[in-house]
Coordinates of C-alpha atoms in Angstrom, one line a residue:
X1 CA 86.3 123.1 94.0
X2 CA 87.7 122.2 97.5
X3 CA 89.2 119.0 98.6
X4 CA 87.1 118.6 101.2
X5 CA 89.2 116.7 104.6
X6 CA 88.5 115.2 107.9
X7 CA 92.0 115.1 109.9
X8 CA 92.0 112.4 113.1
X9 CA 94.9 112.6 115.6
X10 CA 94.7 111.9 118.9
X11 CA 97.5 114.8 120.2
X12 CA 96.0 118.7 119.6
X13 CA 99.2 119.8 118.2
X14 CA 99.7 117.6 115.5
X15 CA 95.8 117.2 114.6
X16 CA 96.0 121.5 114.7
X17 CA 98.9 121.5 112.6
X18 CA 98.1 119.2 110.1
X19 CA 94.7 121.5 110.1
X20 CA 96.6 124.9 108.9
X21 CA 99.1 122.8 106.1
X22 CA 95.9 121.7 104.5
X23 CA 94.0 124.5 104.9
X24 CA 97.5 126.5 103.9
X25 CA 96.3 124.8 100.4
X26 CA 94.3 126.7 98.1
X27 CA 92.2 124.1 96.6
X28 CA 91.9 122.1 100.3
X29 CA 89.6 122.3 102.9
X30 CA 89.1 120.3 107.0
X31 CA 85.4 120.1 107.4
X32 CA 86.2 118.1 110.5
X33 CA 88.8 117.2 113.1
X34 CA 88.9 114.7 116.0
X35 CA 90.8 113.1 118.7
X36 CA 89.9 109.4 118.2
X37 CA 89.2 106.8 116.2
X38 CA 85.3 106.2 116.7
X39 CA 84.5 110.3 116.5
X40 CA 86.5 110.0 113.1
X41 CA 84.3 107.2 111.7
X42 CA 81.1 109.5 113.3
X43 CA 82.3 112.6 111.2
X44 CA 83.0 110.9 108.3
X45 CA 79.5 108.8 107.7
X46 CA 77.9 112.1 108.6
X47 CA 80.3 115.0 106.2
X48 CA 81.2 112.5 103.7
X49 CA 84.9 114.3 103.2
X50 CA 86.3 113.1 100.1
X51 CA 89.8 112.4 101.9
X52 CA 90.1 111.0 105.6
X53 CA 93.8 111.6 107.2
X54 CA 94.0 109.2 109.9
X55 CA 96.8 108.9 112.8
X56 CA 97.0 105.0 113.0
X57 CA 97.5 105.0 117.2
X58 CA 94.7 106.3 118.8
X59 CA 92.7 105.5 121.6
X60 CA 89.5 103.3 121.3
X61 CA 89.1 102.6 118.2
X62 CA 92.2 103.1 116.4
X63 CA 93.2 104.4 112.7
X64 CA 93.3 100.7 111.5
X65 CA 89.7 99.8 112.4
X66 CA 88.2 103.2 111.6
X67 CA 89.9 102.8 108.0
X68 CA 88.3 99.7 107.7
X69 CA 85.1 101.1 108.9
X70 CA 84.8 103.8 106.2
X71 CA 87.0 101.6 103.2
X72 CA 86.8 98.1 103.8
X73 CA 86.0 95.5 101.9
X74 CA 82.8 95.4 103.6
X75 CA 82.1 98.5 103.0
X76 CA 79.8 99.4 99.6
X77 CA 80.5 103.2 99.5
X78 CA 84.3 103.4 100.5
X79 CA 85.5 106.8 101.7
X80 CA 89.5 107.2 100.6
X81 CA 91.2 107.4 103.5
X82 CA 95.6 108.5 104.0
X83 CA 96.8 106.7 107.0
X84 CA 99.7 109.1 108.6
X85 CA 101.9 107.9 111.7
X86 CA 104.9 108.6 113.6
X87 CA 106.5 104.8 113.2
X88 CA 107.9 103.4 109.9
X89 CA 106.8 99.9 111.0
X90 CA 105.6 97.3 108.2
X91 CA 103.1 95.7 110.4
X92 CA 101.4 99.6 110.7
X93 CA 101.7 99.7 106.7
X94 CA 100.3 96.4 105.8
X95 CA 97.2 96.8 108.5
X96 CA 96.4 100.2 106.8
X97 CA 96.4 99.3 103.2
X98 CA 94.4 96.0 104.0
X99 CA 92.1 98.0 105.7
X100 CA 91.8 99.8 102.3
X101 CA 93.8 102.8 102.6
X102 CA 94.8 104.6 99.7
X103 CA 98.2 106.3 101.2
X104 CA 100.5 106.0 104.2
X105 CA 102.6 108.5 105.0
X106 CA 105.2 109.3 108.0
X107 CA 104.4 112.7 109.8
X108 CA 108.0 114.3 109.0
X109 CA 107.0 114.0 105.3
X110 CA 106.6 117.5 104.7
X111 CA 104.0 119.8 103.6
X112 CA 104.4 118.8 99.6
X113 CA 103.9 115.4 100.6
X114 CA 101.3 115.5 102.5
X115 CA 99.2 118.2 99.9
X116 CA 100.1 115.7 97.4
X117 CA 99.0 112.4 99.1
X118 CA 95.5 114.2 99.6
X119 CA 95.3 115.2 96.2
X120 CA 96.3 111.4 95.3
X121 CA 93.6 110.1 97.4
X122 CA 90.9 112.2 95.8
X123 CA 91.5 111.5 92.5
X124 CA 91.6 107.7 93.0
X125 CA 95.5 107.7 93.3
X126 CA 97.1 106.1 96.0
X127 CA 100.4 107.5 97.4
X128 CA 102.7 105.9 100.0
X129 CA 105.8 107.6 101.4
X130 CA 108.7 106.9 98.9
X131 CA 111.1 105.6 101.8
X132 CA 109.0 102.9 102.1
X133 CA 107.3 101.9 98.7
X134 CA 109.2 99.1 96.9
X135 CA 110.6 97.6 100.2
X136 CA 106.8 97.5 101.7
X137 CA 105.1 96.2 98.9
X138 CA 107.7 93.4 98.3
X139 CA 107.3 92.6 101.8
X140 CA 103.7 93.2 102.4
X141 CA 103.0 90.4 98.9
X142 CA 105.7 87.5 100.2
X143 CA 104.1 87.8 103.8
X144 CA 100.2 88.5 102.7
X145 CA 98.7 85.1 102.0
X146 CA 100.2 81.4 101.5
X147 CA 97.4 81.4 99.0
X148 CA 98.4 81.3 95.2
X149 CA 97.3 85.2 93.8
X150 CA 94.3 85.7 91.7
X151 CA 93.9 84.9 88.2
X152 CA 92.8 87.8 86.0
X153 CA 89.1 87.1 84.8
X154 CA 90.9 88.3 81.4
X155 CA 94.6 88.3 79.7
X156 CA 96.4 91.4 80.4
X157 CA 97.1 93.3 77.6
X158 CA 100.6 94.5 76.6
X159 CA 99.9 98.0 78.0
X160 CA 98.1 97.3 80.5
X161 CA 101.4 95.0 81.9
X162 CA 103.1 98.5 81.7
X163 CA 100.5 100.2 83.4
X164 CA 100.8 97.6 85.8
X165 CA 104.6 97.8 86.3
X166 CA 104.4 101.8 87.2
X167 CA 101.5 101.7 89.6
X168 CA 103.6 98.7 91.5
X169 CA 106.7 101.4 91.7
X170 CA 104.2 104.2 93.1
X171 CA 103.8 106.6 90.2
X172 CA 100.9 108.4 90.4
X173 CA 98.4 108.7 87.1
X174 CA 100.1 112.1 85.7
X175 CA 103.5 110.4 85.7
X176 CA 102.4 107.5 84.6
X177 CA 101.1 109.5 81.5
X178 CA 104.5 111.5 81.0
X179 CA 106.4 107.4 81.3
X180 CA 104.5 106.1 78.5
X181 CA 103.4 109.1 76.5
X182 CA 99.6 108.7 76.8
X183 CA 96.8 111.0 78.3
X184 CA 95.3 111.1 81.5
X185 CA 92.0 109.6 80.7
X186 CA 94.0 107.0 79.2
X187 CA 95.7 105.7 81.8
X188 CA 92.7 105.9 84.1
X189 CA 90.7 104.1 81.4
X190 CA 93.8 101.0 81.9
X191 CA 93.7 101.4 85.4
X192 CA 90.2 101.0 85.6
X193 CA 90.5 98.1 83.0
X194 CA 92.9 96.3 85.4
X195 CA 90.7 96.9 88.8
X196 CA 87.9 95.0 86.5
X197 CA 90.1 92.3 85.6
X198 CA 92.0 91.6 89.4
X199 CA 88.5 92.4 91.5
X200 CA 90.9 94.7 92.8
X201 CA 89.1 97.9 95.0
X202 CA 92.3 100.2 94.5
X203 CA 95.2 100.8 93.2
X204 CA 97.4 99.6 96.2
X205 CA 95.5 96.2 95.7
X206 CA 96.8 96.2 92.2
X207 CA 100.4 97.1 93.4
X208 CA 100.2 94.3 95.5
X209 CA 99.2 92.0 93.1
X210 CA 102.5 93.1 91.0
X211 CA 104.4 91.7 93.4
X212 CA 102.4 88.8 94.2
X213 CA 102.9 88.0 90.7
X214 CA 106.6 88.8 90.7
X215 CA 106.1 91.2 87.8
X216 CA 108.0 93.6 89.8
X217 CA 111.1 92.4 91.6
X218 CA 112.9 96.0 92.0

């Protein structure tokens, strides 16, 4: 079955080609394309596309607020949505992923990147470009809040510290298996063990909160 994808960029060119990558794909599919920001919101309430690629600077209402529009924390029914721009700038990172995206990738990252961060997305993954990961998260946790982090409702267990570890470095769930030598399900069952546990909505949340914590410092 499909992948189904709305793409949003305000220039033709890039929004076309982004198009015939993912539709290049044999298990991916755009249901829906458009040029700004409030269309993309529009499309997406009414197609319900389980992956949203959204340029971050467009006009009206821009990749930021339609990302929070469709996977906010306000929002009951979050869509997953990859924001993709042109600008390595932290400020455009930590606006996307607070809105609640799951991915964030630079246009030059290529077609493999790009199929895989859509593949991320719809399974509940979250994928950020690798030139930015480490240095954004570390970042994005000592600038977020002067507040002290959350306190898990309940101890982390031993592996579920590991588990922890890798989704702050930006593994994704099958390599995250292959690390530590357990199954898929597995790992999902300790990821979604550790969403309970934070009151966190995704895994970039739970990244975050790595850092926060300093159990990540590399």
């Amino acid at each position: 079955m499909s992948i189904r994808v709305i793409v949003a960029d305000d220039q033709e060119i890039v929004r076309t080609g982004l198009a015939m990558i993912l539709n290049a794909q044999p298990d991916i599919e755009v249901i829906g394309e458009a040029a700004d920001g409030r269309r993309a919101v529009e499309l997406a309430r009414r197609l319900r596309p389980d992956v949203c690629l959204f340029d971050i600077r467009m006009p009206g209402i821009d990749g930021i607020e339609a990302t929070r529009a469709l996977a906010g924390p306000a929002v009951d029914d979050p869509l997953a949505v990859v924001a993709i721009t042109t600008f390595d700038l932290d400020e455009y990172v930590y606006a996307a992923l607070r809105a609640g995206a799951r991915g964030f990738l630079l246009k030059d990252a290529g077609t493999a990147l790009l199929s895989q961060a859509v593949h991320a997305a719809a399974d509940g993954d979250a994928l950020i470009a690798p030139s930015v990961t480490a240095r954004l998260l570390r970042t994005f946790a000592a600038a977020g809040s002067s507040a002290s982090p959350v306190q898990p409702i309940e101890a982390l267990t031993e592996r579920e510290e590991q588990i922890l570890a890798t989704v702050a470095r930006g593994r994704t769930n099958s390599e995250i298996g292959d690390e530590l030598y357990i199954s898929l399900s597995t790992v999902k069952s300790h990821i979604a063990s550790l969403m309970a546990k934070l009151g966190a909505r995704n895994r970039v949340e739970i990244a975050i909160w790595a850092y926060e914590t300093n159990r990540v410092r590399n």
